PDB file of C-alpha atoms in Angstrom:
ATOM      1  CA  MET A   1      29.231  15.978   5.737  1.00 57.00           C
ATOM      2  CA  ILE A   2      27.980  16.001   2.148  1.00 64.00           C
ATOM      3  CA  GLU A   3      30.576  17.398  -0.279  1.00 67.00           C
ATOM      4  CA  PRO A   4      29.202  20.895  -1.075  1.00 68.00           C
ATOM      5  CA  ARG A   5      30.143  21.084  -4.756  1.00 76.00           C
ATOM      6  CA  PHE A   6      26.672  21.661  -6.152  1.00 83.00           C
ATOM      7  CA  PHE A   7      24.672  22.978  -3.199  1.00 81.00           C
ATOM      8  CA  VAL A   8      26.439  25.414  -0.891  1.00 77.00           C
ATOM      9  CA  SER A   9      24.733  26.685   2.237  1.00 70.00           C
ATOM     10  CA  PRO A  10      24.899  30.509   2.261  1.00 72.00           C
ATOM     11  CA  GLU A  11      24.493  31.111   6.012  1.00 86.00           C
ATOM     12  CA  PRO A  12      24.798  28.813   9.048  1.00 92.00           C
ATOM     13  CA  LEU A  13      21.807  28.290  11.338  1.00 94.00           C
ATOM     14  CA  ASP A  14      22.124  28.964  15.073  1.00 94.00           C
ATOM     15  CA  ILE A  15      20.106  27.299  17.798  1.00 94.00           C
ATOM     16  CA  ASP A  16      17.385  29.977  17.801  1.00 94.00           C
ATOM     17  CA  ARG A  17      16.808  29.616  14.070  1.00 95.00           C
ATOM     18  CA  LEU A  18      16.767  25.813  14.348  1.00 95.00           C
ATOM     19  CA  LEU A  19      14.136  25.934  17.065  1.00 94.00           C
ATOM     20  CA  GLU A  20      12.086  28.371  15.007  1.00 96.00           C
ATOM     21  CA  LEU A  21      12.194  26.116  11.931  1.00 96.00           C
ATOM     22  CA  THR A  22      11.538  22.845  13.701  1.00 95.00           C
ATOM     23  CA  GLY A  23       9.304  23.739  16.630  1.00 94.00           C
ATOM     24  CA  ALA A  24      11.449  21.293  18.612  1.00 94.00           C
ATOM     25  CA  THR A  25      12.551  21.352  22.230  1.00 92.00           C
ATOM     26  CA  ALA A  26      16.312  21.480  22.818  1.00 91.00           C
ATOM     27  CA  ALA A  27      17.916  18.916  25.113  1.00 87.00           C
ATOM     28  CA  GLY A  28      21.430  17.647  25.711  1.00 77.00           C
ATOM     29  CA  ARG A  29      24.314  20.105  25.616  1.00 78.00           C
ATOM     30  CA  ASP A  30      23.934  23.870  25.613  1.00 81.00           C
ATOM     31  CA  GLY A  31      23.251  25.189  22.106  1.00 85.00           C
ATOM     32  CA  ALA A  32      25.354  28.328  22.553  1.00 87.00           C
ATOM     33  CA  GLY A  33      27.748  28.749  19.642  1.00 89.00           C
ATOM     34  CA  LEU A  34      26.070  26.057  17.535  1.00 93.00           C
ATOM     35  CA  ALA A  35      26.378  26.792  13.811  1.00 93.00           C
ATOM     36  CA  ILE A  36      24.754  24.255  11.486  1.00 94.00           C
ATOM     37  CA  ARG A  37      26.068  24.501   7.921  1.00 92.00           C
ATOM     38  CA  GLY A  38      24.875  21.216   6.440  1.00 91.00           C
ATOM     39  CA  VAL A  39      22.875  18.022   6.832  1.00 91.00           C
ATOM     40  CA  SER A  40      24.258  14.513   6.811  1.00 89.00           C
ATOM     41  CA  SER A  41      23.599  10.931   7.857  1.00 86.00           C
ATOM     42  CA  ILE A  42      24.229   9.938  11.453  1.00 85.00           C
ATOM     43  CA  GLU A  43      27.446   8.051  10.695  1.00 84.00           C
ATOM     44  CA  ARG A  44      28.969  10.763   8.444  1.00 86.00           C
ATOM     45  CA  ALA A  45      27.930  13.925  10.281  1.00 89.00           C
ATOM     46  CA  GLY A  46      30.402  16.342  11.821  1.00 90.00           C
ATOM     47  CA  PRO A  47      30.032  19.064  14.458  1.00 91.00           C
ATOM     48  CA  SER A  48      28.525  21.552  11.962  1.00 92.00           C
ATOM     49  CA  ASP A  49      25.930  19.081  10.619  1.00 93.00           C
ATOM     50  CA  LEU A  50      22.346  18.257  11.497  1.00 93.00           C
ATOM     51  CA  SER A  51      21.278  14.607  11.345  1.00 91.00           C
ATOM     52  CA  LEU A  52      17.893  12.918  11.390  1.00 89.00           C
ATOM     53  CA  VAL A  53      17.122   9.986  13.661  1.00 85.00           C
ATOM     54  CA  ILE A  54      14.396   7.795  12.206  1.00 76.00           C
ATOM     55  CA  ASP A  55      12.535   4.974  13.894  1.00 65.00           C
ATOM     56  CA  GLY A  56      14.664   1.857  14.124  1.00 57.00           C
ATOM     57  CA  ALA A  57      18.036   3.634  14.258  1.00 55.00           C
ATOM     58  CA  PRO A  58      20.472   1.466  16.261  1.00 54.00           C
ATOM     59  CA  PRO A  59      21.220   3.152  19.611  1.00 53.00           C
ATOM     60  CA  VAL A  60      24.924   2.261  19.234  1.00 49.00           C
ATOM     61  CA  THR A  61      25.194   4.152  15.943  1.00 63.00           C
ATOM     62  CA  LEU A  62      23.243   7.057  17.416  1.00 67.00           C
ATOM     63  CA  GLY A  63      25.426   7.244  20.503  1.00 66.00           C
ATOM     64  CA  GLU A  64      28.611   7.376  18.432  1.00 74.00           C
ATOM     65  CA  SER A  65      27.455  10.188  16.136  1.00 82.00           C
ATOM     66  CA  ARG A  66      29.583  13.341  15.929  1.00 88.00           C
ATOM     67  CA  ALA A  67      26.686  15.478  14.658  1.00 90.00           C
ATOM     68  CA  GLY A  68      26.347  18.946  16.129  1.00 92.00           C
ATOM     69  CA  ALA A  69      22.573  18.557  16.342  1.00 93.00           C
ATOM     70  CA  LEU A  70      20.149  15.666  16.042  1.00 92.00           C
ATOM     71  CA  LEU A  71      16.461  15.728  15.191  1.00 93.00           C
ATOM     72  CA  LEU A  72      14.749  12.892  16.995  1.00 90.00           C
ATOM     73  CA  SER A  73      11.452  11.803  18.499  1.00 89.00           C
ATOM     74  CA  PRO A  74      10.902  11.742  22.294  1.00 89.00           C
ATOM     75  CA  GLU A  75      11.497   7.977  22.518  1.00 85.00           C
ATOM     76  CA  HIS A  76      15.041   8.423  21.132  1.00 82.00           C
ATOM     77  CA  ALA A  77      15.971  11.469  23.203  1.00 79.00           C
ATOM     78  CA  GLY A  78      17.771   9.442  25.863  1.00 79.00           C
ATOM     79  CA  HIS A  79      20.189   7.931  23.305  1.00 77.00           C
ATOM     80  CA  ALA A  80      21.621  11.214  21.986  1.00 79.00           C
ATOM     81  CA  PRO A  81      25.392  11.592  22.509  1.00 83.00           C
ATOM     82  CA  ALA A  82      26.536  14.130  25.093  1.00 80.00           C
ATOM     83  CA  GLY A  83      28.233  16.286  22.463  1.00 84.00           C
ATOM     84  CA  ALA A  84      25.110  16.921  20.389  1.00 89.00           C
ATOM     85  CA  VAL A  85      22.158  19.241  20.778  1.00 92.00           C
ATOM     86  CA  ALA A  86      19.087  17.027  20.763  1.00 91.00           C
ATOM     87  CA  LEU A  87      16.130  18.653  18.993  1.00 94.00           C
ATOM     88  CA  VAL A  88      13.143  16.670  20.207  1.00 94.00           C
ATOM     89  CA  THR A  89       9.983  16.775  18.125  1.00 94.00           C
ATOM     90  CA  ALA A  90       7.034  14.548  17.310  1.00 93.00           C
ATOM     91  CA  ASP A  91       7.763  15.034  13.585  1.00 93.00           C
ATOM     92  CA  PRO A  92      11.534  14.702  13.001  1.00 92.00           C
ATOM     93  CA  LEU A  93      11.156  14.033   9.267  1.00 91.00           C
ATOM     94  CA  GLY A  94       9.086  17.152   8.618  1.00 93.00           C
ATOM     95  CA  ALA A  95      11.435  19.241  10.749  1.00 95.00           C
ATOM     96  CA  PHE A  96      14.443  17.891   8.852  1.00 94.00           C
ATOM     97  CA  ALA A  97      12.839  18.864   5.540  1.00 93.00           C
ATOM     98  CA  ARG A  98      12.305  22.441   6.738  1.00 95.00           C
ATOM     99  CA  VAL A  99      15.891  22.799   7.915  1.00 95.00           C
ATOM    100  CA  ALA A 100      17.308  21.331   4.702  1.00 93.00           C
ATOM    101  CA  ALA A 101      15.152  23.708   2.639  1.00 91.00           C
ATOM    102  CA  ALA A 102      16.447  26.666   4.646  1.00 92.00           C
ATOM    103  CA  LEU A 103      20.070  25.583   4.169  1.00 92.00           C
ATOM    104  CA  TYR A 104      19.807  24.612   0.498  1.00 90.00           C
ATOM    105  CA  PRO A 105      16.966  26.573  -1.145  1.00 87.00           C
ATOM    106  CA  ALA A 106      18.468  26.061  -4.612  1.00 86.00           C
ATOM    107  CA  ALA A 107      18.128  22.276  -4.298  1.00 88.00           C
ATOM    108  CA  ALA A 108      14.334  22.380  -4.101  1.00 86.00           C
ATOM    109  CA  ARG A 109      13.647  23.195  -7.768  1.00 91.00           C
ATOM    110  CA  PRO A 110      15.367  23.603 -11.153  1.00 95.00           C
ATOM    111  CA  GLN A 111      17.709  26.579 -11.408  1.00 94.00           C
ATOM    112  CA  ALA A 112      18.623  28.775 -14.353  1.00 95.00           C
ATOM    113  CA  ILE A 113      22.169  27.834 -15.330  1.00 92.00           C
ATOM    114  CA  PHE A 114      22.845  31.256 -16.855  1.00 94.00           C
ATOM    115  CA  GLY A 115      21.391  33.215 -13.960  1.00 91.00           C
ATOM    116  CA  PRO A 116      18.629  35.832 -13.900  1.00 94.00           C
ATOM    117  CA  GLY A 117      17.124  37.402 -17.006  1.00 96.00           C
ATOM    118  CA  VAL A 118      16.583  36.175 -20.553  1.00 97.00           C
ATOM    119  CA  ALA A 119      19.876  34.647 -21.723  1.00 97.00           C
ATOM    120  CA  PRO A 120      21.226  34.922 -25.265  1.00 96.00           C
ATOM    121  CA  GLY A 121      20.004  31.975 -27.297  1.00 97.00           C
ATOM    122  CA  ALA A 122      16.540  31.894 -25.745  1.00 98.00           C
ATOM    123  CA  VAL A 123      13.668  32.448 -28.180  1.00 98.00           C
ATOM    124  CA  VAL A 124      10.797  34.523 -26.780  1.00 98.00           C
ATOM    125  CA  HIS A 125       7.947  35.383 -29.132  1.00 98.00           C
ATOM    126  CA  PRO A 126       7.264  39.133 -29.235  1.00 98.00           C
ATOM    127  CA  GLU A 127       3.644  38.523 -28.218  1.00 98.00           C
ATOM    128  CA  ALA A 128       4.645  36.629 -25.079  1.00 98.00           C
ATOM    129  CA  ARG A 129       4.332  38.466 -21.782  1.00 98.00           C
ATOM    130  CA  LEU A 130       6.999  38.049 -19.115  1.00 98.00           C
ATOM    131  CA  GLU A 131       6.660  39.677 -15.716  1.00 98.00           C
ATOM    132  CA  PRO A 132       9.804  41.035 -13.985  1.00 95.00           C
ATOM    133  CA  ASP A 133      12.485  38.704 -12.601  1.00 96.00           C
ATOM    134  CA  VAL A 134      11.810  35.848 -15.030  1.00 98.00           C
ATOM    135  CA  SER A 135      14.874  33.757 -15.948  1.00 98.00           C
ATOM    136  CA  VAL A 136      15.097  31.988 -19.312  1.00 98.00           C
ATOM    137  CA  ASP A 137      18.100  29.833 -20.252  1.00 98.00           C
ATOM    138  CA  PRO A 138      19.580  29.381 -23.749  1.00 98.00           C
ATOM    139  CA  GLY A 139      17.608  27.102 -26.049  1.00 98.00           C
ATOM    140  CA  ALA A 140      14.292  27.687 -24.291  1.00 98.00           C
ATOM    141  CA  VAL A 141      11.328  28.643 -26.479  1.00 98.00           C
ATOM    142  CA  ILE A 142       8.339  30.712 -25.315  1.00 98.00           C
ATOM    143  CA  GLY A 143       5.434  30.867 -27.739  1.00 98.00           C
ATOM    144  CA  PRO A 144       3.013  33.646 -28.701  1.00 98.00           C
ATOM    145  CA  ARG A 145       0.654  34.989 -26.036  1.00 98.00           C
ATOM    146  CA  ALA A 146       2.267  32.864 -23.332  1.00 98.00           C
ATOM    147  CA  GLU A 147       2.169  34.540 -19.914  1.00 98.00           C
ATOM    148  CA  ILE A 148       5.038  33.928 -17.480  1.00 98.00           C
ATOM    149  CA  GLY A 149       4.718  35.067 -13.857  1.00 98.00           C
ATOM    150  CA  ARG A 150       7.209  36.980 -11.768  1.00 98.00           C
ATOM    151  CA  GLY A 151      10.189  34.980 -10.540  1.00 97.00           C
ATOM    152  CA  ALA A 152       9.592  31.981 -12.805  1.00 98.00           C
ATOM    153  CA  VAL A 153      12.561  29.977 -14.099  1.00 98.00           C
ATOM    154  CA  ILE A 154      12.600  28.297 -17.519  1.00 98.00           C
ATOM    155  CA  CYS A 155      15.675  26.130 -18.035  1.00 98.00           C
ATOM    156  CA  ALA A 156      17.554  25.234 -21.188  1.00 98.00           C
ATOM    157  CA  ASN A 157      15.628  23.697 -24.116  1.00 98.00           C
ATOM    158  CA  ALA A 158      12.272  23.886 -22.348  1.00 98.00           C
ATOM    159  CA  VAL A 159       9.263  24.750 -24.513  1.00 98.00           C
ATOM    160  CA  ILE A 160       6.357  26.904 -23.337  1.00 98.00           C
ATOM    161  CA  GLY A 161       3.632  26.713 -25.976  1.00 98.00           C
ATOM    162  CA  ALA A 162       1.271  29.335 -27.319  1.00 98.00           C
ATOM    163  CA  ASP A 163      -1.231  30.760 -24.803  1.00 98.00           C
ATOM    164  CA  VAL A 164       0.226  28.786 -21.884  1.00 98.00           C
ATOM    165  CA  ARG A 165       0.126  30.497 -18.500  1.00 98.00           C
ATOM    166  CA  LEU A 166       2.929  29.780 -16.043  1.00 98.00           C
ATOM    167  CA  GLY A 167       2.450  31.112 -12.509  1.00 98.00           C
ATOM    168  CA  ARG A 168       4.710  33.174 -10.311  1.00 98.00           C
ATOM    169  CA  GLY A 169       7.679  31.407  -8.780  1.00 97.00           C
ATOM    170  CA  ALA A 170       7.224  28.348 -11.003  1.00 98.00           C
ATOM    171  CA  ALA A 171      10.266  26.422 -12.266  1.00 98.00           C
ATOM    172  CA  VAL A 172      10.475  24.424 -15.504  1.00 98.00           C
ATOM    173  CA  GLY A 173      13.431  22.032 -15.816  1.00 98.00           C
ATOM    174  CA  PRO A 174      15.638  21.417 -18.842  1.00 98.00           C
ATOM    175  CA  GLY A 175      13.931  19.845 -21.839  1.00 98.00           C
ATOM    176  CA  ALA A 176      10.411  20.019 -20.405  1.00 98.00           C
ATOM    177  CA  SER A 177       7.487  20.999 -22.630  1.00 98.00           C
ATOM    178  CA  ILE A 178       4.183  22.613 -21.690  1.00 98.00           C
ATOM    179  CA  VAL A 179       1.343  23.118 -24.166  1.00 98.00           C
ATOM    180  CA  HIS A 180      -2.428  23.658 -23.806  1.00 98.00           C
ATOM    181  CA  ALA A 181      -1.935  24.183 -20.081  1.00 98.00           C
ATOM    182  CA  LEU A 182      -2.497  26.567 -17.205  1.00 98.00           C
ATOM    183  CA  ILE A 183       0.150  26.226 -14.498  1.00 98.00           C
ATOM    184  CA  GLY A 184      -0.239  27.724 -11.018  1.00 98.00           C
ATOM    185  CA  ASP A 185       2.143  29.541  -8.711  1.00 98.00           C
ATOM    186  CA  ARG A 186       5.262  27.884  -7.243  1.00 97.00           C
ATOM    187  CA  VAL A 187       4.858  24.742  -9.335  1.00 98.00           C
ATOM    188  CA  THR A 188       8.034  22.662  -9.744  1.00 98.00           C
ATOM    189  CA  ILE A 189       8.386  20.854 -13.087  1.00 98.00           C
ATOM    190  CA  GLN A 190      11.505  18.721 -13.348  1.00 98.00           C
ATOM    191  CA  GLN A 191      13.575  17.673 -16.364  1.00 97.00           C
ATOM    192  CA  GLY A 192      11.840  16.146 -19.366  1.00 98.00           C
ATOM    193  CA  VAL A 193       8.262  16.561 -18.113  1.00 98.00           C
ATOM    194  CA  ARG A 194       5.507  16.687 -20.743  1.00 98.00           C
ATOM    195  CA  ILE A 195       2.300  18.573 -19.934  1.00 98.00           C
ATOM    196  CA  GLY A 196      -0.690  19.127 -22.207  1.00 97.00           C
ATOM    197  CA  GLN A 197       0.064  16.748 -25.065  1.00 95.00           C
ATOM    198  CA  GLY A 198      -2.594  14.535 -26.585  1.00 90.00           C
ATOM    199  CA  GLY A 199      -3.023  11.000 -25.289  1.00 82.00           C
ATOM    200  CA  LEU A 200      -4.360   7.665 -26.493  1.00 76.00           C
ATOM    201  CA  SER A 201      -7.893   6.835 -25.407  1.00 68.00           C
ATOM    202  CA  LEU A 202      -8.074   3.454 -23.661  1.00 61.00           C
ATOM    203  CA  LEU A 203     -11.841   3.259 -23.228  1.00 58.00           C
ATOM    204  CA  ARG A 204     -12.299   1.090 -26.360  1.00 60.00           C
ATOM    205  CA  PRO A 205      -8.717   0.078 -27.160  1.00 60.00           C
ATOM    206  CA  HIS A 206      -9.515  -2.883 -29.456  1.00 62.00           C
ATOM    207  CA  GLU A 207     -11.747  -1.024 -31.888  1.00 65.00           C
ATOM    208  CA  ARG A 208     -10.473   0.824 -34.929  1.00 68.00           C
ATOM    209  CA  LEU A 209     -11.840   4.235 -34.037  1.00 66.00           C
ATOM    210  CA  PRO A 210     -10.768   7.519 -35.635  1.00 65.00           C
ATOM    211  CA  THR A 211      -8.553   9.705 -33.487  1.00 68.00           C
ATOM    212  CA  ALA A 212     -10.746  12.384 -31.949  1.00 72.00           C
ATOM    213  CA  PRO A 213      -9.189  15.814 -31.348  1.00 80.00           C
ATOM    214  CA  GLN A 214      -8.523  16.593 -27.692  1.00 87.00           C
ATOM    215  CA  ILE A 215      -9.737  20.122 -27.003  1.00 92.00           C
ATOM    216  CA  GLY A 216      -9.448  20.214 -23.205  1.00 95.00           C
ATOM    217  CA  ARG A 217      -6.644  21.661 -21.163  1.00 97.00           C
ATOM    218  CA  ALA A 218      -4.183  20.505 -18.501  1.00 98.00           C
ATOM    219  CA  ILE A 219      -4.622  22.542 -15.330  1.00 98.00           C
ATOM    220  CA  VAL A 220      -1.954  22.298 -12.639  1.00 98.00           C
ATOM    221  CA  GLN A 221      -2.817  24.133  -9.433  1.00 98.00           C
ATOM    222  CA  ASP A 222      -0.486  25.941  -7.016  1.00 98.00           C
ATOM    223  CA  ASP A 223       2.467  24.260  -5.264  1.00 98.00           C
ATOM    224  CA  VAL A 224       2.384  21.027  -7.278  1.00 98.00           C
ATOM    225  CA  GLU A 225       5.673  19.103  -7.714  1.00 98.00           C
ATOM    226  CA  ILE A 226       6.147  16.998 -10.867  1.00 98.00           C
ATOM    227  CA  GLY A 227       9.100  14.600 -11.164  1.00 97.00           C
ATOM    228  CA  ALA A 228      11.372  14.030 -14.136  1.00 98.00           C
ATOM    229  CA  ASN A 229       9.879  12.548 -17.326  1.00 98.00           C
ATOM    230  CA  ALA A 230       6.322  12.471 -15.994  1.00 98.00           C
ATOM    231  CA  THR A 231       3.577  13.052 -18.579  1.00 98.00           C
ATOM    232  CA  ILE A 232       0.203  14.728 -18.066  1.00 98.00           C
ATOM    233  CA  ASP A 233      -2.203  14.517 -21.016  1.00 97.00           C
ATOM    234  CA  ARG A 234      -4.622  17.334 -21.695  1.00 97.00           C
ATOM    235  CA  GLY A 235      -8.334  16.578 -21.533  1.00 95.00           C
ATOM    236  CA  SER A 236     -10.436  15.520 -24.473  1.00 91.00           C
ATOM    237  CA  ASP A 237     -13.850  17.137 -23.906  1.00 89.00           C
ATOM    238  CA  ARG A 238     -13.028  18.518 -20.444  1.00 92.00           C
ATOM    239  CA  ASP A 239      -9.883  19.359 -18.481  1.00 96.00           C
ATOM    240  CA  THR A 240      -7.228  17.227 -16.843  1.00 97.00           C
ATOM    241  CA  VAL A 241      -6.721  18.722 -13.373  1.00 98.00           C
ATOM    242  CA  ILE A 242      -3.878  18.278 -10.871  1.00 98.00           C
ATOM    243  CA  GLY A 243      -4.916  19.524  -7.423  1.00 98.00           C
ATOM    244  CA  GLU A 244      -3.078  21.896  -5.156  1.00 98.00           C
ATOM    245  CA  ALA A 245       0.189  20.684  -3.577  1.00 98.00           C
ATOM    246  CA  ALA A 246       0.037  17.240  -5.209  1.00 98.00           C
ATOM    247  CA  LYS A 247       3.377  15.434  -5.542  1.00 97.00           C
ATOM    248  CA  ILE A 248       3.957  13.372  -8.675  1.00 97.00           C
ATOM    249  CA  ASP A 249       7.066  11.198  -8.855  1.00 97.00           C
ATOM    250  CA  ASN A 250       9.304  10.479 -11.852  1.00 96.00           C
ATOM    251  CA  LEU A 251       7.899   8.565 -14.847  1.00 96.00           C
ATOM    252  CA  VAL A 252       4.237   8.844 -13.856  1.00 95.00           C
ATOM    253  CA  HIS A 253       1.689   8.911 -16.685  1.00 95.00           C
ATOM    254  CA  ILE A 254      -1.579  10.765 -16.092  1.00 95.00           C
ATOM    255  CA  GLY A 255      -4.141  10.232 -18.828  1.00 93.00           C
ATOM    256  CA  GLN A 256      -6.707  12.584 -20.307  1.00 93.00           C
ATOM    257  CA  ASN A 257      -9.640  13.879 -18.223  1.00 94.00           C
ATOM    258  CA  VAL A 258      -8.059  12.700 -14.947  1.00 95.00           C
ATOM    259  CA  VAL A 259      -8.736  14.729 -11.802  1.00 96.00           C
ATOM    260  CA  ILE A 260      -6.107  14.450  -9.056  1.00 96.00           C
ATOM    261  CA  GLY A 261      -7.193  15.803  -5.659  1.00 97.00           C
ATOM    262  CA  ARG A 262      -5.280  18.171  -3.412  1.00 98.00           C
ATOM    263  CA  HIS A 263      -2.158  16.939  -1.597  1.00 97.00           C
ATOM    264  CA  CYS A 264      -2.132  13.572  -3.364  1.00 96.00           C
ATOM    265  CA  VAL A 265       1.128  11.612  -3.661  1.00 95.00           C
ATOM    266  CA  ILE A 266       1.752   9.416  -6.718  1.00 95.00           C
ATOM    267  CA  PHE A 267       4.890   7.268  -6.738  1.00 95.00           C
ATOM    268  CA  ALA A 268       7.073   6.513  -9.756  1.00 94.00           C
ATOM    269  CA  ASP A 269       5.834   4.335 -12.647  1.00 91.00           C
ATOM    270  CA  ALA A 270       2.145   4.701 -11.757  1.00 91.00           C
ATOM    271  CA  VAL A 271      -0.287   4.967 -14.672  1.00 91.00           C
ATOM    272  CA  ILE A 272      -3.491   6.909 -14.029  1.00 92.00           C
ATOM    273  CA  GLU A 273      -5.919   5.930 -16.762  1.00 89.00           C
ATOM    274  CA  GLU A 274      -8.188   8.403 -18.497  1.00 89.00           C
ATOM    275  CA  GLY A 275     -11.142   9.716 -16.536  1.00 90.00           C
ATOM    276  CA  ALA A 276      -9.892   8.528 -13.127  1.00 92.00           C
ATOM    277  CA  ARG A 277     -10.739  10.566 -10.033  1.00 94.00           C
ATOM    278  CA  LEU A 278      -8.472  10.630  -6.989  1.00 94.00           C
ATOM    279  CA  LYS A 279      -9.733  12.014  -3.700  1.00 94.00           C
ATOM    280  CA  ASP A 280      -7.740  14.553  -1.726  1.00 96.00           C
ATOM    281  CA  TYR A 281      -4.742  13.094   0.158  1.00 95.00           C
ATOM    282  CA  SER A 282      -4.721   9.825  -1.794  1.00 93.00           C
ATOM    283  CA  VAL A 283      -1.389   7.967  -1.945  1.00 92.00           C
ATOM    284  CA  LEU A 284      -0.821   5.750  -4.982  1.00 90.00           C
ATOM    285  CA  GLY A 285       1.963   3.468  -6.161  1.00 78.00           C
ATOM    286  CA  ARG A 286       4.546   1.386  -4.407  1.00 64.00           C
ATOM    287  CA  SER A 287       4.868   1.365  -0.635  1.00 49.00           C
ATOM    288  CA  ASP A 288       8.246   1.138   1.047  1.00 43.00           C
ATOM    289  CA  GLY A 289       6.942   0.963   4.572  1.00 39.00           C
ATOM    290  CA  ARG A 290       7.287   4.690   5.196  1.00 37.00           C
ATOM    291  CA  SER A 291       4.090   5.732   3.411  1.00 37.00           C
ATOM    292  CA  ALA A 292       1.093   6.396   5.589  1.00 35.00           C
ATOM    293  CA  ALA A 293      -1.155   4.428   3.244  1.00 35.00           C
ATOM    294  CA  VAL A 294      -1.332   3.045  -0.235  1.00 36.00           C
ATOM    295  CA  MET A 295      -4.802   3.450  -1.662  1.00 40.00           C
ATOM    296  CA  SER A 296      -6.349   2.253  -4.900  1.00 43.00           C
ATOM    297  CA  ALA A 297      -8.945   4.018  -7.004  1.00 49.00           C
ATOM    298  CA  PRO A 298     -10.987   3.146 -10.110  1.00 49.00           C
ATOM    299  CA  GLY A 299      -8.940   3.693 -13.237  1.00 50.00           C
ATOM    300  CA  VAL A 300      -5.578   3.368 -11.517  1.00 56.00           C
ATOM    301  CA  ARG A 301      -3.099   0.679 -12.480  1.00 51.00           C
ATOM    302  CA  ARG A 302       0.626   0.063 -12.439  1.00 45.00           C
ATOM    303  CA  ALA A 303       2.640   0.030 -15.634  1.00 45.00           C
ATOM    304  CA  PRO A 304       3.330  -3.558 -16.757  1.00 45.00           C
ATOM    305  CA  SER A 305       6.799  -4.921 -16.146  1.00 39.00           C
ATOM    306  CA  ALA A 306       9.096  -5.182 -19.148  1.00 36.00           C
TER     307      ALA A 306
END
């Protein structure tokens, strides 16, 4: 199993809870007494671990697994070892994600190192408004008139600018900065993210034009996930908008006035040029064979290689 130094599972999951989370059908050995305390790869799993069987897994490796339970598709069900509970589902990957989230909820978003409440060393402007159960680590700065929703987490050295609104259950990782922005509920913002800063206009890059002030906002809707060191410019004469439940990987740059649709996925190193529009459920960036599709859109390009 994975060494549980950083992420410890609080309670084991029995067969009933596993079936509830996954919607799978149990096969193989009787699930009585099963207690899943972790997740692991097929070759490293032990009797208290759940493993995922993906397409192309060698039957020999699968048959030799010591995992207590296996998530697998119907075509692999016949290869499960006799000692494992086979959880058969048409969506093993999605089921695995739900089980892992139930076992390790703290791994899904940044956590306050100093625990709940406003820690000594945090700087909160007296005009800022914090709802109950907000956690703020040392070194974090919250500006005047900022509004922070219930249950939000702001990690060390993060900056929340004046008038920013951060929704309930949102998490802001260490060293991130948010200015000129409205952030929805349950948004995850990883380490070093920059939201709401000004950006360079690329519409007429070769002309010596004066720098125009950017007076728009960056709006990030509910349930968005933003990877480490991504940057999202605020709009110039309108808003930059990131749609509900979009997933943005590490090191993505989103230019001013961009509109990202709902449930989009943008892989690492993508550059979304100013004014681009992405339809709902678009997938952009590199493909590793597991993506459903890789789509292009006007205004989208990859960062040049060094």
